[in-house]
Amino acid sequence: MENILRINLSAEGGPKTSLEPIGKYAGLGGRGLTSCIVADEVDPLCAPLGAANKLVFAPGLLSATPATTSSRLSVGCKSPLTGGIKESNAGGQPATVLAKLNYAAIILEGRTPGTDLWKIIIGADGVSFEKCNELRGLGNYDTVAKLVEQHGEENAFMTIGQAGEMKLGAASIACTDRELRPTRHLGRGGVGAVMGSKNIKAFVLKEKDARYAKAKDPVKFKAASLAFAEGLKRHAVTGQGLPAYGTNVLTNVLNEAGAYPTNNFHTGQFAGASKISGETLAALETERGGEATHGCQKGCVIQCSGIFHDKDGKYLTKQPEYETVWAHGGNCGIDDLDAIALLDRMDDDFGLDTIETGVTIGVAMEAGLIKFGDAQGAIRLVKEIGAGTPLGKILGSGAGVTGKVFGVERVPVVKNQALPAYDPRGVQGIGVTYATTTQGADHTAGYAIATNILKVGGFVDPLGTAGQVELSRNLQIATAAVDSTGLCLFIAFPILDQPDTFQSLLDLLNSFYGLNLTGDDVTALGKKVLKAERDFNTRAGFGPAQDRLPEFFQKEKLAPHNVTFNVTNEDLDTVFNF
Amino acid sequence: MHLTVKLFATYREGRFEIADLEHPDGSTVGSLLDALAIPRAELGFVLVQGRHVELDTPLAANTTVSIFPKVGGG
Ligand code: SF4
């Protein structure tokens, strides 16, 4: 991956491309690359939906290789939701194709004049641009179906649905999976709105004649690949738990631990949890002829996903993730898997972040628009978003806006981004991550659940404050590095527990790129990425006041453990002391 | 003593989801695992009344014990 493709949409006479060598960004991929480019090139004070914002796509360092789970794609920009820097990542096939085409990054800048919608076609034979007004107003499923008709199946696609076209704060960018379904989303922070603001509806990424580059040391690379895959299979989380039950295995875990945010963060346990748990979901998928074990990208040995069929045994959606089942389920008092799966399908189709959307519905329930537990009401509200009614546009702008419009006090957001599926009072370490990450509330930025709840990488008592800042800091640094490799974050479980698997990861990078990286270099990379992101946010006007949880987490006790969030502001302000 | 025991994920295979059990007074979390034929080495974690406990933690009567294999997600 030696080239950066720059696409200037504002150029006179139509979009123009230029190719640049990776140059000073060598050694960076994924989040490291998107964040450093955004920090260097985007004015932190620019209007996120204006021509000055840029949308940067980057496959990870290992996406250029057949190594397992290495096809994560990062996208970066100034977020229209948070106003700060954004990196969102997803699985599916696009990262592999971009990497095989030798692109380390694609920088989308400017904005096409006028109101035409465009698609960008990228392949071994070059880059071209076509108007695609026939796709206007289509959801992701219909959009991809049309693109397959026009361009065939030997492609990966990135598209926006209605939400992206409407430039809503919850809008995602869909990436197609192995079956060309738009089910893997660059979800968080409104990245779909930025793509919509540039009048780009779709990317067609042609796999034909795209080839993996050769490893510098192919023999060592092959050995490292085998050892790495073996390490993932050996660990119980990536070898057994995730394949069998998917991420939704966490519903019962968090519920038993009393940290499962229920009814817009009112309590920590949900009476209907077992009805929507991973165990129940996997059994239902199998019973209906779907699949409980399925990979979102070629070559993944973990295969945490699945296929969900409706009551008639027909494909409805991919296996909803834990976050989705929570956001649309327990967070809204809904215990009906069919309703949750339909909401997942609608989110994927309209192009909405499932976390932001579910939390927004929870806030709407808090406001009294509909009652907690009203599954049909939730479906109706999400339909309004897709239809672009005035109410739908408010809801599609996210939990923060919805809370303001309807006068709600309890709005679970940090930096205006909705909190994910772990109550920070029941898991204080994740509260530190929510408060301080550059991204706005984001569990993946420093997944303290591993050590606070799952006893992976040691154990730190989830209800105490001791050790939480250090835990979150170390995880945030490690995650920024892993997010640069293109590897799926779930490999963190084995690499935290198995030193030899961490060594295999280093061997993969070293043998492919001819490097001599050590663990210290990985830490240094993570720190560099975080510093670049933090610096961007500072220049965008963020300070300590933005690194806080909403007030109610300090005031209202969470049942059943009757705890508030107790990490002090002074301690939160030390997370980035490195 | 009387305990409510909940098992999750792979631990349910060949066992149960939830059961009310009698277990000797004064015994530990580890002894309950042994009684359930759950190898200690492959344990994920155990919660009693929603709080993490260790293998040598003594069990109290009339509590809910939730036992998980190594699992993860996110
Ligand atoms: S573990 Fe799951 S999310 Fe990660 S690459 Fe595999 S299927 Fe995709």
XYZ file of C-alpha atoms and ligand atoms in Angstrom:
660
model
C 0.000 0.000 0.000
C 2.205 2.714 -1.282
C -0.195 5.307 -2.637
C -2.612 7.879 -1.397
C -5.418 8.654 -3.796
C -6.647 12.219 -3.521
C -10.018 13.051 -5.036
C -10.831 16.718 -5.411
C -14.589 16.945 -5.895
C -14.580 20.730 -6.288
C -12.267 20.717 -9.297
C -13.467 22.611 -12.322
C -14.876 20.387 -15.032
C -15.641 17.568 -12.607
C -13.828 15.538 -9.942
C -10.068 15.194 -10.387
C -7.746 12.593 -8.917
C -4.080 12.658 -8.065
C -1.788 9.975 -6.737
C 0.755 10.695 -4.033
C 3.333 8.416 -2.455
C 2.590 7.592 1.183
C 5.763 9.487 2.132
C 5.819 10.719 5.708
C 2.880 8.497 6.638
C 4.765 5.242 5.950
C 4.189 2.784 8.777
C 0.685 4.069 9.418
C -2.579 2.435 8.411
C -6.224 2.402 9.447
C -7.028 4.790 12.265
C -3.414 5.938 12.585
C -3.452 7.105 9.002
C -6.940 8.636 8.927
C -6.374 10.506 12.168
C -2.940 11.848 11.199
C -4.195 13.010 7.794
C -7.307 14.638 9.290
C -5.197 16.303 11.986
C -2.750 17.601 9.354
C -5.170 18.643 6.639
C -8.588 19.476 8.077
C -9.211 22.835 9.732
C -10.542 21.860 13.191
C -12.856 24.849 13.054
C -14.364 24.003 9.673
C -18.057 23.280 9.197
C -18.256 19.470 9.269
C -20.796 19.408 6.434
C -18.947 22.011 4.368
C -16.517 21.626 1.483
C -13.520 22.146 3.807
C -14.079 18.884 5.667
C -12.398 15.795 4.233
C -13.388 12.163 4.364
C -10.396 9.845 4.589
C -10.669 6.076 4.102
C -7.792 3.797 5.061
C -7.465 0.030 5.195
C -5.279 -1.271 8.003
C -1.600 -2.135 7.643
C -2.411 -5.839 7.387
C -5.437 -5.424 5.108
C -2.940 -5.766 2.261
C -2.342 -9.353 3.362
C -4.389 -12.535 3.609
C -3.842 -12.602 7.405
C -7.038 -13.523 9.230
C -9.463 -10.790 10.433
C -7.272 -8.120 8.823
C -9.863 -6.417 6.640
C -11.034 -3.615 8.889
C -11.551 -0.283 7.200
C -11.201 3.063 8.975
C -12.814 6.313 7.959
C -11.876 9.666 9.430
C -13.169 13.239 9.283
C -14.321 16.045 11.509
C -17.508 14.611 12.987
C -20.769 16.479 12.434
C -22.087 14.759 15.569
C -19.278 15.512 18.032
C -17.518 18.446 16.369
C -14.244 16.657 17.072
C -12.076 14.223 15.181
C -13.724 10.969 14.168
C -12.480 7.530 13.320
C -15.077 4.902 12.673
C -14.294 1.394 11.498
C -16.049 -1.590 10.014
C -15.482 -5.055 8.636
C -16.760 -6.350 5.340
C -14.828 -6.499 2.095
C -13.932 -2.900 1.080
C -10.632 -2.677 3.004
C -9.251 -5.771 1.289
C -10.050 -4.425 -2.168
C -8.591 -0.977 -1.475
C -5.444 -2.549 -0.046
C -5.095 -4.938 -2.980
C -5.340 -1.898 -5.262
C -2.313 -0.563 -3.391
C -4.147 2.370 -1.796
C -3.040 3.212 1.729
C -5.720 5.896 1.843
C -8.328 7.719 -0.182
C -8.818 11.377 0.629
C -12.131 12.789 -0.483
C -12.049 16.576 -0.445
C -14.190 19.465 -1.616
C -17.751 18.966 -2.797
C -19.255 18.525 -6.230
C -21.151 21.639 -7.352
C -24.897 21.305 -7.899
C -27.229 18.653 -6.589
C -26.329 15.606 -8.672
C -25.469 12.438 -6.808
C -22.254 10.674 -7.833
C -20.633 7.284 -7.577
C -16.891 6.758 -7.593
C -15.576 3.657 -9.334
C -12.117 2.499 -8.353
C -10.297 -0.437 -9.893
C -7.003 -1.713 -11.213
C -7.854 0.102 -14.457
C -8.201 3.498 -12.791
C -10.708 5.785 -11.144
C -13.862 7.151 -12.745
C -16.898 9.170 -11.708
C -20.496 8.772 -12.789
C -23.686 10.576 -11.898
C -26.171 8.237 -10.212
C -29.340 10.234 -9.618
C -31.321 7.038 -10.178
C -30.091 5.915 -6.744
C -31.444 8.995 -4.966
C -33.641 8.180 -2.002
C -32.844 4.471 -2.058
C -31.875 2.537 1.037
C -28.598 0.657 1.159
C -30.122 -2.697 0.186
C -31.752 -1.345 -3.000
C -28.720 0.797 -3.755
C -26.375 -2.183 -3.630
C -28.806 -4.316 -5.654
C -28.800 -1.657 -8.417
C -25.024 -1.320 -8.278
C -24.636 -5.087 -8.613
C -26.888 -4.953 -11.694
C -24.742 -2.181 -13.161
C -21.272 -3.319 -12.147
C -21.510 -7.032 -11.387
C -20.655 -9.067 -8.341
C -16.887 -8.930 -8.364
C -16.903 -5.737 -6.312
C -17.138 -4.389 -2.814
C -19.424 -1.418 -2.235
C -19.577 1.475 0.188
C -22.869 3.325 0.151
C -25.076 5.707 2.081
C -28.796 5.338 2.607
C -31.464 7.976 3.089
C -29.924 9.139 6.387
C -26.626 10.007 4.709
C -28.355 11.822 1.872
C -30.241 13.859 4.495
C -26.917 14.547 6.262
C -28.195 13.366 9.646
C -25.935 13.079 12.677
C -26.633 9.350 13.083
C -25.874 8.537 9.426
C -23.451 5.703 8.695
C -21.597 4.436 5.637
C -22.451 0.840 4.737
C -19.783 -1.634 3.664
C -20.791 -4.836 1.925
C -19.974 -8.227 3.378
C -18.983 -11.431 1.591
C -22.541 -11.865 0.274
C -22.733 -8.259 -1.007
C -25.116 -7.232 1.728
C -24.749 -3.728 3.197
C -24.501 -4.979 6.767
C -21.167 -3.723 8.079
C -21.256 -0.067 8.974
C -18.789 2.696 9.526
C -21.316 3.664 12.109
C -20.385 6.276 14.582
C -20.176 10.035 14.505
C -22.207 10.852 11.407
C -19.604 9.847 8.803
C -22.463 9.054 6.377
C -23.593 12.674 6.619
C -20.134 13.853 5.539
C -20.253 11.547 2.507
C -23.754 12.841 1.735
C -22.604 16.447 2.085
C -20.120 15.786 -0.716
C -22.907 14.372 -2.943
C -21.307 10.935 -3.055
C -23.818 8.097 -2.872
C -21.543 5.139 -3.500
C -18.087 3.722 -4.060
C -17.701 0.767 -6.386
C -14.454 -1.020 -5.526
C -13.489 -3.475 -8.241
C -11.731 -6.602 -7.085
C -10.960 -7.756 -10.628
C -7.194 -7.828 -11.210
C -6.548 -6.485 -7.708
C -3.732 -8.487 -6.112
C -2.159 -8.808 -2.702
C 1.354 -7.421 -2.580
C 4.173 -9.823 -1.714
C 5.487 -10.022 1.831
C 9.099 -8.928 2.257
C 9.760 -12.291 3.905
C 7.087 -14.682 2.614
C 8.290 -17.697 4.606
C 8.185 -15.862 7.927
C 4.901 -14.233 7.003
C 3.266 -17.580 6.317
C 4.518 -18.972 9.621
C 3.283 -15.879 11.491
C -0.123 -16.126 9.788
C -0.549 -19.721 10.876
C 0.625 -19.008 14.424
C -1.651 -15.981 14.713
C -4.721 -17.881 13.487
C -3.872 -20.759 15.825
C -3.681 -18.296 18.737
C -7.146 -16.946 17.939
C -8.577 -20.450 17.753
C -6.895 -21.493 21.002
C -8.351 -18.672 23.121
C -11.789 -19.507 24.509
C -13.272 -16.096 23.605
C -12.233 -16.040 19.943
C -12.169 -19.821 19.536
C -15.497 -20.744 21.127
C -17.600 -17.974 22.672
C -17.678 -15.488 19.782
C -18.232 -18.093 17.029
C -21.035 -19.825 18.921
C -22.919 -16.881 20.393
C -21.541 -13.730 18.782
C -21.074 -10.486 20.634
C -24.581 -10.746 22.073
C -23.274 -13.285 24.592
C -22.700 -10.106 26.611
C -26.393 -9.468 27.272
C -26.520 -12.032 30.063
C -23.060 -11.072 31.294
C -23.809 -7.374 31.762
C -27.275 -8.083 33.086
C -25.987 -10.490 35.732
C -23.296 -7.979 36.678
C -25.956 -5.288 37.141
C -24.410 -2.967 34.563
C -26.884 -3.460 31.697
C -28.385 -0.017 30.975
C -32.126 -0.495 31.006
C -34.871 1.962 30.012
C -32.544 4.830 29.116
C -30.039 4.116 31.896
C -32.615 3.987 34.690
C -31.558 0.634 36.130
C -28.805 -1.929 35.673
C -30.893 -5.051 35.080
C -33.547 -5.899 32.503
C -36.261 -8.456 33.255
C -36.422 -9.488 29.590
C -32.665 -10.008 29.152
C -32.730 -13.792 28.724
C -35.323 -13.470 25.925
C -32.886 -11.400 23.835
C -29.603 -12.976 24.979
C -26.938 -14.380 22.682
C -27.838 -17.897 23.763
C -31.489 -17.373 22.739
C -30.546 -15.554 19.525
C -28.148 -18.291 18.369
C -30.768 -20.997 19.016
C -33.428 -19.020 17.136
C -31.126 -18.440 14.153
C -30.332 -22.135 13.907
C -33.982 -23.143 14.356
C -35.085 -20.875 11.487
C -32.409 -22.044 9.081
C -30.169 -18.989 9.443
C -26.619 -19.282 10.705
C -25.267 -18.733 14.204
C -21.657 -18.621 12.974
C -20.681 -16.458 10.018
C -17.766 -14.235 9.024
C -18.207 -10.618 7.909
C -15.100 -10.833 5.747
C -13.231 -13.546 3.871
C -10.714 -15.473 5.910
C -11.930 -14.562 9.396
C -11.317 -17.541 11.691
C -13.389 -16.062 14.535
C -16.675 -15.644 12.633
C -18.545 -13.799 15.362
C -21.473 -12.924 13.125
C -24.521 -14.864 11.942
C -27.555 -14.705 9.695
C -31.008 -13.913 11.084
C -34.103 -15.249 9.336
C -37.622 -13.994 9.960
C -40.538 -16.160 11.114
C -41.018 -17.438 7.558
C -37.423 -18.575 7.306
C -36.409 -15.756 4.941
C -33.230 -13.656 5.320
C -33.963 -10.510 7.286
C -30.601 -9.221 8.492
C -27.191 -10.263 9.741
C -27.011 -11.349 13.366
C -27.610 -8.164 15.340
C -24.590 -7.234 17.451
C -24.746 -6.952 21.219
C -24.745 -3.168 20.950
C -27.746 -3.227 18.649
C -29.683 -5.766 20.682
C -29.074 -3.588 23.718
C -29.757 -0.194 22.097
C -33.031 -1.285 20.519
C -33.736 -3.916 23.191
C -33.068 -3.475 26.897
C -32.311 0.225 26.587
C -35.854 0.673 25.282
C -37.434 -2.015 27.465
C -38.019 -4.180 24.365
C -37.603 -7.952 24.735
C -38.720 -9.095 21.268
C -35.890 -10.393 19.059
C -37.979 -10.160 15.885
C -38.631 -6.469 16.489
C -34.958 -5.874 17.320
C -33.812 -7.700 14.173
C -36.234 -5.658 12.069
C -34.846 -2.457 13.609
C -31.328 -3.693 12.795
C -32.401 -4.251 9.196
C -33.971 -0.774 9.018
C -30.861 0.851 10.497
C -28.663 -0.923 7.936
C -31.020 0.028 5.130
C -31.514 3.698 6.019
C -27.826 3.886 6.923
C -28.024 4.654 10.626
C -25.677 3.958 13.524
C -27.555 1.407 15.616
C -26.176 2.702 18.909
C -27.071 6.335 18.241
C -30.484 5.345 16.883
C -31.418 3.021 19.745
C -30.281 5.487 22.393
C -32.248 8.218 20.623
C -35.395 6.079 20.760
C -34.709 5.578 24.476
C -34.521 9.349 24.938
C -37.775 9.727 22.970
C -39.338 7.197 25.336
C -38.029 9.159 28.310
C -39.687 12.218 26.755
C -42.977 10.334 26.573
C -43.271 10.165 22.776
C -43.876 6.446 23.159
C -43.699 4.123 26.163
C -40.727 1.999 27.209
C -41.308 -1.473 25.833
C -43.350 -0.305 22.825
C -41.658 -2.247 20.018
C -44.157 -1.216 17.337
C -43.770 2.420 18.396
C -39.982 2.151 18.074
C -40.331 0.675 14.576
C -42.680 3.525 13.645
C -40.208 6.158 14.880
C -37.288 4.654 12.953
C -39.497 4.556 9.846
C -40.008 8.295 10.306
C -36.235 8.752 10.115
C -36.055 6.880 6.821
C -38.990 8.862 5.464
C -37.366 12.143 6.463
C -40.390 13.596 8.249
C -39.609 16.559 10.522
C -39.819 14.247 13.564
C -37.671 11.697 11.753
C -34.997 14.290 11.024
C -34.898 15.290 14.685
C -34.504 11.666 15.761
C -31.928 10.999 13.055
C -29.843 13.852 14.408
C -29.082 11.729 17.449
C -29.758 11.475 21.149
C -28.337 14.899 22.042
C -30.526 16.840 19.632
C -33.580 14.750 20.479
C -33.059 15.357 24.186
C -32.838 19.103 23.606
C -35.886 19.269 21.356
C -38.052 17.367 23.820
C -36.662 18.895 27.013
C -35.139 15.729 28.453
C -32.713 16.000 31.372
C -31.284 12.494 31.254
C -29.486 12.314 27.916
C -26.701 9.707 27.824
C -24.115 11.330 25.541
C -20.497 12.444 25.794
C -19.306 14.998 23.233
C -22.853 14.637 21.905
C -22.331 10.959 20.961
C -24.588 8.320 22.534
C -23.280 5.991 25.234
C -22.996 2.314 24.315
C -24.211 -0.778 26.145
C -22.410 -0.644 29.484
C -23.507 1.562 32.352
C -20.497 3.573 33.540
C -21.725 3.347 37.134
C -21.640 -0.447 37.030
C -18.351 -0.526 35.090
C -16.364 2.505 36.193
C -13.433 1.788 33.850
C -15.591 2.109 30.752
C -16.906 5.384 32.193
C -13.344 6.727 32.098
C -13.101 5.725 28.439
C -16.493 7.235 27.554
C -15.562 10.510 29.223
C -12.069 10.945 27.882
C -11.742 9.288 24.485
C -11.265 11.697 21.616
C -14.202 10.028 19.856
C -17.187 10.853 22.053
C -18.748 8.034 24.102
C -17.291 4.893 22.533
C -16.718 1.542 24.213
C -14.280 0.275 21.603
C -11.834 3.121 22.272
C -10.645 1.475 25.498
C -12.653 -1.631 26.255
C -12.395 -1.753 30.038
C -15.159 -4.382 30.093
C -12.437 -6.948 29.351
C -10.686 -6.379 32.667
C -13.573 -4.987 34.746
C -16.073 -7.717 33.908
C -14.643 -10.531 31.769
C -11.369 -11.023 33.680
C -9.348 -10.816 30.479
C -5.971 -9.129 30.915
C -6.315 -9.297 34.711
C -9.084 -7.988 36.945
C -9.955 -4.521 38.217
C -13.103 -4.290 40.389
C -15.763 -2.659 38.179
C -17.453 -0.825 41.057
C -14.293 0.658 42.549
C -12.340 3.644 41.293
C -8.864 2.233 41.955
C -6.883 1.451 38.826
C -9.556 2.615 36.368
C -7.687 5.590 34.926
C -4.578 3.525 34.302
C -6.639 0.702 32.813
C -8.483 2.997 30.434
C -5.281 4.838 29.463
C -3.432 1.622 28.607
C -6.376 0.241 26.672
C -6.872 3.472 24.751
C -3.212 3.432 23.710
C -3.278 -0.253 22.730
C -6.555 0.172 20.847
C -5.301 3.114 18.809
C -2.456 0.847 17.691
C -4.645 -2.198 16.948
C -7.061 0.044 15.024
C -4.130 0.921 12.777
C -3.360 -2.687 11.842
C -6.718 -3.437 10.235
C -7.159 -6.355 12.590
C -10.553 -6.851 14.149
C -10.523 -5.561 17.716
C -11.653 -8.944 19.015
C -8.087 -10.174 18.617
C -7.422 -8.080 21.733
C -8.791 -10.893 23.914
C -6.124 -13.435 22.893
C -3.312 -10.890 22.668
C -4.050 -9.639 26.192
C -3.906 -13.200 27.552
C -1.397 -14.945 25.269
C 2.051 -13.328 24.855
C 2.915 -15.661 21.980
C -0.123 -14.456 20.001
C 0.942 -10.840 20.521
C 4.368 -11.858 19.200
C 2.681 -13.415 16.138
C 0.977 -10.082 15.474
C 4.356 -8.315 15.555
C 5.801 -11.057 13.322
C 3.007 -10.463 10.798
C 3.834 -6.769 10.548
C 7.591 -7.289 10.579
C 7.713 -10.067 7.991
C 5.308 -8.295 5.661
C 6.885 -4.848 5.800
C 10.483 -5.825 6.600
C 10.410 -4.078 9.981
C 11.708 -4.825 13.464
C 8.818 -3.605 15.581
C 8.686 -4.487 19.259
C 5.888 -4.111 21.813
C 7.304 -0.689 22.712
C 6.942 0.498 19.133
C 3.292 -0.537 19.180
C 2.733 1.495 22.336
C 4.536 4.441 20.782
C 2.295 4.205 17.716
C -0.845 4.208 19.882
C 0.370 7.271 21.779
C 1.218 9.111 18.582
C -2.281 8.509 17.195
C -4.002 9.598 20.407
C -1.874 12.743 20.620
C -2.733 13.719 17.056
C -6.446 13.206 17.761
C -6.352 15.032 21.057
C -4.495 17.939 19.512
C -7.153 18.213 16.808
C -9.892 18.295 19.436
C -8.066 20.954 21.440
C -7.812 23.109 18.338
C -11.518 22.441 17.701
C -12.235 24.015 21.086
C -12.467 20.963 23.358
C -11.171 21.095 26.917
C -11.633 19.279 30.232
C -15.340 20.238 30.371
C -15.955 17.986 27.365
C -14.235 15.041 29.072
C -17.139 14.449 31.443
C -20.116 12.154 31.754
C -23.605 13.644 31.952
C -24.441 14.863 35.434
C -26.988 12.178 36.262
C -24.316 9.480 36.379
C -22.815 11.244 39.401
C -26.165 11.920 41.065
C -28.488 8.959 40.442
C -27.648 5.597 41.939
C -27.803 2.581 39.659
C -29.637 -0.499 40.940
C -28.919 -3.251 41.902
C -25.528 -2.166 43.282
C -26.694 1.357 44.105
C -23.601 3.079 42.773
C -22.872 6.416 41.141
C -19.926 7.156 38.852
C -17.184 8.033 41.298
C -13.991 8.655 39.335
C -13.103 12.272 40.094
C -12.726 14.994 37.498
C -9.114 15.486 38.602
C -8.416 11.825 37.853
C -10.170 12.006 34.480
C -7.876 14.865 33.560
C -4.820 12.636 34.022
C -5.794 10.020 31.413
C -3.694 11.683 28.727
C -0.648 12.231 30.920
C 1.796 10.208 28.878
C -27.320 -24.410 52.115
C -29.645 -23.296 49.376
C -28.262 -21.621 46.223
C -29.720 -20.424 42.931
C -27.197 -21.287 40.233
C -27.252 -19.833 36.710
C -25.068 -21.154 33.904
C -24.303 -19.389 30.628
C -23.066 -20.047 27.089
C -21.233 -23.361 26.686
C -21.700 -24.266 30.361
C -25.355 -24.961 29.647
C -24.514 -27.854 27.343
C -25.377 -31.055 29.189
C -26.220 -29.087 32.341
C -28.946 -26.505 32.934
C -29.730 -22.803 32.584
C -30.922 -22.143 36.089
C -31.380 -24.461 39.080
C -32.052 -24.305 42.792
C -29.395 -26.452 44.454
C -28.428 -27.643 47.893
C -24.703 -27.356 48.585
C -22.730 -28.113 51.800
C -22.557 -25.249 54.310
C -19.243 -23.460 54.534
C -18.062 -24.501 51.077
C -16.376 -22.307 48.481
C -17.053 -21.202 44.914
C -14.436 -23.712 43.773
C -16.260 -26.618 45.382
C -19.467 -25.634 43.593
C -17.613 -25.742 40.265
C -16.285 -29.177 41.153
C -19.788 -30.364 41.979
C -20.940 -29.118 38.563
C -17.963 -30.769 36.818
C -16.753 -27.416 35.488
C -12.962 -27.554 35.164
C -11.476 -24.698 37.192
C -8.803 -24.052 34.572
C -11.275 -23.082 31.862
C -13.432 -20.848 34.054
C -14.240 -17.337 32.884
C -15.622 -15.701 35.995
C -18.212 -16.159 38.724
C -20.616 -13.572 40.121
C -22.427 -13.907 43.435
C -25.279 -11.427 43.702
C -23.722 -9.662 40.716
C -20.278 -9.237 42.324
C -17.100 -10.963 41.156
C -15.777 -13.650 43.473
C -12.680 -15.863 43.562
C -12.485 -19.645 43.681
C -11.711 -19.610 47.403
C -14.531 -17.193 48.282
C -16.902 -18.861 50.787
C -20.486 -19.142 49.566
C -23.371 -17.709 51.561
C -26.801 -19.333 51.754
C -29.697 -18.086 49.622
C -27.562 -16.266 47.069
C -27.568 -16.333 43.263
C -24.377 -17.644 41.695
C -23.812 -16.868 37.982
C -21.081 -18.878 36.287
C -19.583 -17.899 32.917
C -16.999 -19.532 30.682
C -14.454 -17.236 29.032
C -16.580 -14.989 26.817
C -16.210 -11.612 25.205
C -17.590 -9.304 22.571
C -17.967 -5.583 22.249
S -14.555 -11.475 14.394
Fe -16.563 -10.839 13.652
S -16.413 -8.607 13.280
Fe -14.322 -9.431 13.486
S -13.694 -9.853 11.383
Fe -14.555 -11.765 12.164
S -16.741 -11.767 11.658
Fe -15.962 -9.672 11.353
